[in-house]
Amino acid sequence: MPEPMPREPHLSGGGRAPEDGAIAATGMGGAMDLATAEAETLEKNPDGPDGTGPSEKPRSLWSDAWRDLRRNPVFIISALIILFLVLISLWPGVIATQNPLKCDLAKAQEGSQPGHPFGFNGQGCDVYTRTVYGARVSVTVGVCATLGVAILGSVLGGLAGFFGGSGDAVLSRITDIFFAIPVVLGGLVLLSVVTSSTVWPVIGFMVLLGWPQISRIARGSVITTKQNDYVQAARALGASNSRMMLRHIAPNAIAPVIVVATIALGTYISLEATLSYLGVGLKPPTVSWGIDISSASQYIRTAPHALLWPAGALAVTVLAFIMLGDAVRDALDPKLR
C-alpha cells in the first residue's frame, strides 16, 4: 500500500486558514499565511476579532465638537432661542400684526388689553409689536458687527502671527492703542456727529473698536499652530505660504476666534442698546430695544411694563448668545474634555 503523500504547505490567497498543528509543521511560512488570512477575514467581517465591532475612523476636532454640542442641553436651549429670534427678525409680521410706528396717545401708558398683551408705552404704541420688531435691529447689528470684527481681526492677526517681524510689532502697538479707548466713551464721541438713523454707523463703530481683540487672539493661535509638526513638514516639502495658511494653519487656528466671536455677538447687541439708550446709537423712527428702554425709563413708576418687556427681551437675547458661546468653547477646547 503506497505511503500517503506529505501535506503541501498552505499558500496565501484564499481558502481556510490551517489548523495550529499544520502551522507548526509548516514553519514560518505557515504563520505568515495565517496572518494574511486573518487580515483578509477582518477586512471582510465587520466585527472585530473579539466581537467589539470595527475600529472607528478617527474623528476630527469639528466632528467631536458637533457630537458634544448635540448632547449639551445648554447649547440646545440657546440655539432654540436664537433660532426663534432669527425667525421673528426675518418675518416679524407672523406673530405681530400691528404697525410698530402706529401710536394712539389716548392709550398712552395703559396696561394689557385684548390684542395688546404687553400694553402701551408713553406715546401710545403697542409694546408687544415694538418688542417683536426690535429683535430685527438687534440681531442685524450683532451679526453684522461680529462678522466684520471676525473677518478683519482674523486676517490682520493671522498675517501678523504667520509672518512676524516689523509688521507684527506695528500691529501689536496699534491694538494697544485701541485697547486704551473706552468703548462707550468712544461711541459717544464718534457717533455724536452722525446724523444717519440707519444701523451702519453703529456697526462700523463696533468693527472699528472690536477688531483688536479678535486680532490678538488670532495672532496667538496662528503662532501656536505654525509650530506643529505637520506645518513644518509642509514647509519642508516646499508648500507655499498661501497653501500653508489656507490648508494647514487656518482650519486648526480658527476655533478660538469662533468661540470669542460667538460670545462677543451678545456683547455687541447690548452695546447697541446702550448707545441707543444714551441717544447716540440708533435714532427714531428706527425700532430698537435701546430706544424703547430709554423712552420708557422716564415713566417707570407709572408704566413699568413699557420698560420691562424690551429690557427682558434684550437680557434673554444676550444671555442666549453668551450661553451658546460657552457651549462652543467647551466643545472646541480639548483641555476641557
Short mmCIF file of C-alpha atoms in Angstrom, two decimals:
data_model
loop_
_atom_site.label_atom_id
_atom_site.label_comp_id
_atom_site.label_asym_id
_atom_site.label_seq_id
_atom_site.Cartn_x
_atom_site.Cartn_y
_atom_site.Cartn_z
CA MET A 1 0.00 0.00 0.00
CA PRO A 2 1.58 3.33 -1.06
CA GLU A 3 2.53 5.75 1.67
CA PRO A 4 0.47 8.98 1.86
CA MET A 5 1.96 11.99 0.18
CA PRO A 6 3.31 14.68 2.51
CA ARG A 7 0.95 17.60 3.06
CA GLU A 8 1.69 20.64 0.95
CA PRO A 9 2.36 23.93 2.73
CA HIS A 10 -0.62 26.23 2.90
CA LEU A 11 -0.46 29.02 0.31
CA SER A 12 -1.90 32.50 0.81
CA GLY A 13 -4.59 33.85 -1.45
CA GLY A 14 -7.71 32.08 -0.32
CA GLY A 15 -9.18 29.07 1.43
CA ARG A 16 -9.44 28.32 5.10
CA ALA A 17 -6.62 29.03 7.46
CA PRO A 18 -4.75 25.86 8.51
CA GLU A 19 -5.09 24.45 11.97
CA ASP A 20 -2.49 25.10 14.65
CA GLY A 21 -0.85 21.71 14.10
CA ALA A 22 -0.38 22.41 10.41
CA ILE A 23 1.11 25.80 11.19
CA ALA A 24 3.65 24.24 13.47
CA ALA A 25 4.56 21.75 10.79
CA THR A 26 4.99 24.31 8.03
CA GLY A 27 7.20 26.68 9.97
CA MET A 28 7.46 30.42 9.39
CA GLY A 29 5.67 30.31 6.06
CA GLY A 30 2.53 28.91 7.65
CA ALA A 31 2.48 31.59 10.33
CA MET A 32 2.71 34.31 7.68
CA ASP A 33 -0.10 32.65 5.75
CA LEU A 34 -2.30 32.63 8.84
CA ALA A 35 -1.65 36.30 9.48
CA THR A 36 -2.61 37.10 5.89
CA ALA A 37 -5.77 35.02 6.14
CA GLU A 38 -6.78 36.71 9.39
CA ALA A 39 -6.23 40.13 7.87
CA GLU A 40 -8.44 39.24 4.93
CA THR A 41 -11.08 37.90 7.29
CA LEU A 42 -11.09 41.10 9.33
CA GLU A 43 -11.47 43.17 6.18
CA LYS A 44 -14.47 41.13 5.08
CA ASN A 45 -16.00 40.75 8.54
CA PRO A 46 -17.32 43.99 10.05
CA ASP A 47 -16.87 42.63 13.55
CA GLY A 48 -13.56 42.88 15.33
CA PRO A 49 -11.56 39.88 16.49
CA ASP A 50 -13.08 39.96 19.96
CA GLY A 51 -16.59 40.94 18.99
CA THR A 52 -16.14 44.61 19.89
CA GLY A 53 -17.01 45.88 16.40
CA PRO A 54 -14.93 47.61 13.76
CA SER A 55 -12.33 50.19 14.63
CA GLU A 56 -13.85 53.65 14.11
CA LYS A 57 -12.31 56.16 11.77
CA PRO A 58 -10.53 58.88 13.73
CA ARG A 59 -12.80 61.88 14.14
CA SER A 60 -11.68 65.45 13.62
CA LEU A 61 -11.96 68.26 16.16
CA TRP A 62 -15.07 69.59 14.44
CA SER A 63 -16.89 66.25 14.37
CA ASP A 64 -16.10 65.70 18.06
CA ALA A 65 -17.28 69.22 18.85
CA TRP A 66 -20.56 68.72 16.99
CA ARG A 67 -21.14 65.42 18.79
CA ASP A 68 -20.62 67.12 22.17
CA LEU A 69 -22.82 70.09 21.24
CA ARG A 70 -25.73 67.86 20.30
CA ARG A 71 -25.60 66.33 23.79
CA ASN A 72 -25.28 69.64 25.62
CA PRO A 73 -28.64 70.96 26.91
CA VAL A 74 -27.20 74.48 27.24
CA PHE A 75 -26.41 74.51 23.54
CA ILE A 76 -29.82 73.16 22.59
CA ILE A 77 -31.73 75.72 24.66
CA SER A 78 -29.63 78.67 23.49
CA ALA A 79 -29.78 77.52 19.86
CA LEU A 80 -33.59 77.27 20.01
CA ILE A 81 -33.85 80.78 21.46
CA ILE A 82 -31.52 82.18 18.80
CA LEU A 83 -33.40 80.34 16.05
CA PHE A 84 -36.65 81.89 17.28
CA LEU A 85 -35.05 85.34 17.30
CA VAL A 86 -33.79 84.89 13.76
CA LEU A 87 -37.21 83.78 12.56
CA ILE A 88 -39.05 86.74 14.07
CA SER A 89 -36.33 89.05 12.75
CA LEU A 90 -36.94 87.81 9.21
CA TRP A 91 -40.74 87.60 9.45
CA PRO A 92 -41.95 89.71 12.39
CA GLY A 93 -45.40 90.08 10.85
CA VAL A 94 -46.13 86.42 11.50
CA ILE A 95 -46.60 86.97 15.25
CA ALA A 96 -47.11 90.75 15.33
CA THR A 97 -49.83 92.07 13.05
CA GLN A 98 -49.81 95.70 14.29
CA ASN A 99 -47.72 98.56 12.93
CA PRO A 100 -44.87 99.37 15.35
CA LEU A 101 -44.95 103.04 14.32
CA LYS A 102 -48.72 103.45 14.79
CA CYS A 103 -49.44 105.11 18.13
CA ASP A 104 -52.55 106.38 19.90
CA LEU A 105 -51.93 108.96 22.62
CA ALA A 106 -55.34 108.20 24.11
CA LYS A 107 -53.96 104.80 25.19
CA ALA A 108 -50.61 106.06 26.49
CA GLN A 109 -49.23 104.05 29.45
CA GLU A 110 -52.24 101.74 29.54
CA GLY A 111 -51.75 98.15 30.60
CA SER A 112 -52.53 94.85 28.95
CA GLN A 113 -55.65 94.67 26.80
CA PRO A 114 -57.14 92.10 24.41
CA GLY A 115 -54.97 92.14 21.31
CA HIS A 116 -52.25 94.11 23.14
CA PRO A 117 -50.77 91.72 25.73
CA PHE A 118 -47.85 93.98 26.71
CA GLY A 119 -49.85 97.21 26.95
CA PHE A 120 -48.83 100.61 25.56
CA ASN A 121 -45.84 102.89 26.07
CA GLY A 122 -45.78 106.61 26.78
CA GLN A 123 -46.61 107.50 23.18
CA GLY A 124 -49.46 105.01 22.94
CA CYS A 125 -47.53 102.50 20.79
CA ASP A 126 -48.11 98.78 21.20
CA VAL A 127 -45.24 97.45 23.34
CA TYR A 128 -45.64 93.88 22.09
CA THR A 129 -45.30 94.89 18.44
CA ARG A 130 -42.31 97.12 19.09
CA THR A 131 -40.62 94.39 21.14
CA VAL A 132 -41.02 91.90 18.28
CA TYR A 133 -39.80 94.33 15.62
CA GLY A 134 -36.91 95.44 17.83
CA ALA A 135 -35.37 91.96 17.52
CA ARG A 136 -34.64 92.62 13.83
CA VAL A 137 -32.37 95.57 14.57
CA SER A 138 -30.59 93.89 17.45
CA VAL A 139 -29.88 90.67 15.54
CA THR A 140 -28.80 92.60 12.44
CA VAL A 141 -26.37 94.76 14.39
CA GLY A 142 -24.97 91.83 16.35
CA VAL A 143 -24.46 89.52 13.37
CA CYS A 144 -23.03 92.14 11.00
CA ALA A 145 -20.70 93.59 13.64
CA THR A 146 -19.48 90.12 14.62
CA LEU A 147 -18.80 89.13 11.01
CA GLY A 148 -16.92 92.36 10.34
CA VAL A 149 -14.85 92.08 13.50
CA ALA A 150 -14.09 88.38 12.94
CA ILE A 151 -13.03 88.81 9.32
CA LEU A 152 -10.91 91.94 9.83
CA GLY A 153 -9.33 90.76 13.07
CA SER A 154 -8.63 87.25 11.80
CA VAL A 155 -6.95 88.44 8.61
CA LEU A 156 -4.76 91.06 10.29
CA GLY A 157 -3.90 88.93 13.29
CA GLY A 158 -3.30 85.79 11.23
CA LEU A 159 -0.93 87.55 8.82
CA ALA A 160 0.94 89.20 11.67
CA GLY A 161 1.34 85.92 13.54
CA PHE A 162 2.43 84.00 10.45
CA PHE A 163 5.00 86.44 9.06
CA GLY A 164 6.07 88.18 12.28
CA GLY A 165 8.76 90.82 12.02
CA SER A 166 8.14 94.55 11.93
CA GLY A 167 4.54 94.15 10.71
CA ASP A 168 3.71 92.12 13.79
CA ALA A 169 5.31 94.70 16.06
CA VAL A 170 3.42 97.59 14.42
CA LEU A 171 0.09 95.76 14.63
CA SER A 172 0.69 94.95 18.31
CA ARG A 173 1.24 98.62 19.11
CA ILE A 174 -1.87 99.64 17.16
CA THR A 175 -4.00 97.13 19.06
CA ASP A 176 -2.63 98.52 22.33
CA ILE A 177 -3.83 101.98 21.30
CA PHE A 178 -7.33 100.72 20.52
CA PHE A 179 -7.49 98.78 23.79
CA ALA A 180 -6.87 102.06 25.63
CA ILE A 181 -10.04 103.65 24.17
CA PRO A 182 -13.15 103.17 26.36
CA VAL A 183 -15.87 101.69 24.18
CA VAL A 184 -18.81 103.71 25.49
CA LEU A 185 -16.83 106.95 25.57
CA GLY A 186 -15.58 106.30 22.04
CA GLY A 187 -19.14 105.74 20.90
CA LEU A 188 -20.30 108.98 22.49
CA VAL A 189 -17.56 110.89 20.68
CA LEU A 190 -17.69 109.23 17.28
CA LEU A 191 -21.43 108.67 16.91
CA SER A 192 -22.48 112.06 18.26
CA VAL A 193 -21.60 113.65 14.91
CA VAL A 194 -23.52 111.07 12.87
CA THR A 195 -26.99 112.09 11.73
CA SER A 196 -27.96 108.87 9.95
CA SER A 197 -30.67 106.78 11.57
CA THR A 198 -29.55 103.51 9.93
CA VAL A 199 -27.66 100.71 11.63
CA TRP A 200 -24.47 101.02 9.55
CA PRO A 201 -22.73 103.79 11.51
CA VAL A 202 -23.22 101.76 14.69
CA ILE A 203 -21.93 98.60 13.02
CA GLY A 204 -18.92 100.47 11.63
CA PHE A 205 -18.07 101.81 15.07
CA MET A 206 -18.24 98.35 16.62
CA VAL A 207 -15.98 96.91 13.92
CA LEU A 208 -13.52 99.78 14.37
CA LEU A 209 -13.14 99.21 18.10
CA GLY A 210 -13.76 95.45 18.19
CA TRP A 211 -11.23 94.01 15.75
CA PRO A 212 -8.14 94.35 18.05
CA GLN A 213 -9.45 91.70 20.45
CA ILE A 214 -10.03 89.14 17.68
CA SER A 215 -6.73 90.14 16.06
CA ARG A 216 -4.74 89.38 19.18
CA ILE A 217 -6.46 86.02 19.66
CA ALA A 218 -5.96 85.05 16.01
CA ARG A 219 -2.30 86.08 16.17
CA GLY A 220 -1.60 83.91 19.21
CA SER A 221 -3.46 80.95 17.75
CA VAL A 222 -1.55 81.16 14.46
CA ILE A 223 1.80 81.41 16.25
CA THR A 224 0.98 78.28 18.23
CA THR A 225 -0.33 76.33 15.24
CA LYS A 226 2.56 77.07 12.89
CA GLN A 227 4.96 75.36 15.32
CA ASN A 228 3.23 71.99 14.86
CA ASP A 229 4.98 69.16 13.04
CA TYR A 230 2.54 68.95 10.14
CA VAL A 231 3.14 72.63 9.31
CA GLN A 232 6.89 72.14 9.47
CA ALA A 233 6.57 69.08 7.24
CA ALA A 234 4.53 71.04 4.70
CA ARG A 235 7.16 73.77 4.70
CA ALA A 236 9.94 71.20 4.21
CA LEU A 237 8.05 69.72 1.23
CA GLY A 238 8.01 73.14 -0.43
CA ALA A 239 4.41 74.25 0.27
CA SER A 240 3.77 77.92 -0.43
CA ASN A 241 2.80 80.38 2.29
CA SER A 242 -0.73 80.67 0.98
CA ARG A 243 -1.18 76.89 0.94
CA MET A 244 0.12 76.53 4.48
CA MET A 245 -2.15 79.31 5.69
CA LEU A 246 -5.31 78.05 3.98
CA ARG A 247 -4.85 74.28 4.20
CA HIS A 248 -2.92 73.67 7.40
CA ILE A 249 -2.96 76.69 9.74
CA ALA A 250 -6.35 78.38 9.30
CA PRO A 251 -8.55 75.27 9.88
CA ASN A 252 -6.65 74.48 13.09
CA ALA A 253 -6.31 78.04 14.39
CA ILE A 254 -9.85 79.32 13.80
CA ALA A 255 -11.51 77.62 16.80
CA PRO A 256 -10.56 80.29 19.42
CA VAL A 257 -11.76 83.02 17.07
CA ILE A 258 -15.15 81.33 16.67
CA VAL A 259 -15.57 81.00 20.43
CA VAL A 260 -14.72 84.64 21.18
CA ALA A 261 -16.81 85.93 18.27
CA THR A 262 -19.86 83.96 19.42
CA ILE A 263 -19.65 85.38 22.92
CA ALA A 264 -18.93 88.88 21.58
CA LEU A 265 -22.12 88.79 19.48
CA GLY A 266 -24.23 89.16 22.61
CA THR A 267 -21.92 91.93 23.81
CA TYR A 268 -22.45 93.90 20.59
CA ILE A 269 -26.22 93.60 20.95
CA SER A 270 -26.04 95.04 24.47
CA LEU A 271 -23.62 97.74 23.29
CA GLU A 272 -26.07 98.84 20.59
CA ALA A 273 -28.84 99.08 23.19
CA THR A 274 -26.54 101.08 25.48
CA LEU A 275 -25.59 103.57 22.77
CA SER A 276 -29.23 103.90 21.70
CA TYR A 277 -30.23 104.46 25.31
CA LEU A 278 -27.68 107.28 25.54
CA GLY A 279 -29.06 108.83 22.37
CA VAL A 280 -26.01 108.38 20.11
CA GLY A 281 -26.79 104.98 18.62
CA LEU A 282 -29.91 104.30 16.59
CA LYS A 283 -32.42 107.08 16.35
CA PRO A 284 -36.20 107.19 15.83
CA PRO A 285 -38.14 106.18 13.79
CA THR A 286 -35.95 103.05 13.96
CA VAL A 287 -37.49 100.46 16.27
CA SER A 288 -34.90 99.36 18.79
CA TRP A 289 -34.94 97.88 22.27
CA GLY A 290 -32.46 100.51 23.41
CA ILE A 291 -34.68 103.35 22.18
CA ASP A 292 -37.76 101.86 23.86
CA ILE A 293 -35.88 101.36 27.13
CA SER A 294 -34.66 104.96 27.00
CA SER A 295 -38.13 106.39 26.43
CA ALA A 296 -39.81 104.10 28.98
CA SER A 297 -37.33 104.94 31.75
CA GLN A 298 -38.96 108.35 32.15
CA TYR A 299 -42.22 106.85 33.48
CA ILE A 300 -41.04 103.60 35.02
CA ARG A 301 -43.16 104.21 38.15
CA THR A 302 -46.44 104.75 36.29
CA ALA A 303 -45.93 102.26 33.42
CA PRO A 304 -43.20 99.75 34.30
CA HIS A 305 -44.45 97.26 31.70
CA ALA A 306 -43.20 99.50 28.88
CA LEU A 307 -39.65 99.10 30.25
CA LEU A 308 -39.69 95.52 31.48
CA TRP A 309 -40.69 93.83 28.21
CA PRO A 310 -37.99 95.28 25.89
CA ALA A 311 -35.41 95.03 28.69
CA GLY A 312 -36.36 91.39 29.30
CA ALA A 313 -36.12 90.60 25.57
CA LEU A 314 -32.68 92.21 25.47
CA ALA A 315 -31.50 90.25 28.52
CA VAL A 316 -32.74 86.91 27.15
CA THR A 317 -31.09 87.56 23.77
CA VAL A 318 -27.72 88.48 25.24
CA LEU A 319 -27.86 85.54 27.64
CA ALA A 320 -28.67 83.12 24.79
CA PHE A 321 -25.63 84.17 22.77
CA ILE A 322 -23.35 84.04 25.81
CA MET A 323 -24.62 80.55 26.66
CA LEU A 324 -24.06 79.49 23.05
CA GLY A 325 -20.51 80.83 23.17
CA ASP A 326 -19.79 78.96 26.41
CA ALA A 327 -21.10 75.72 24.92
CA VAL A 328 -18.99 76.15 21.79
CA ARG A 329 -15.93 76.91 23.91
CA ASP A 330 -16.41 73.73 25.96
CA ALA A 331 -16.79 71.69 22.78
CA LEU A 332 -13.80 73.13 20.92
CA ASP A 333 -11.34 73.23 23.82
CA PRO A 334 -9.62 69.82 24.09
CA LYS A 335 -8.42 70.70 27.62
CA LEU A 336 -12.00 70.72 28.88
CA ARG A 337 -12.84 67.24 27.58
#
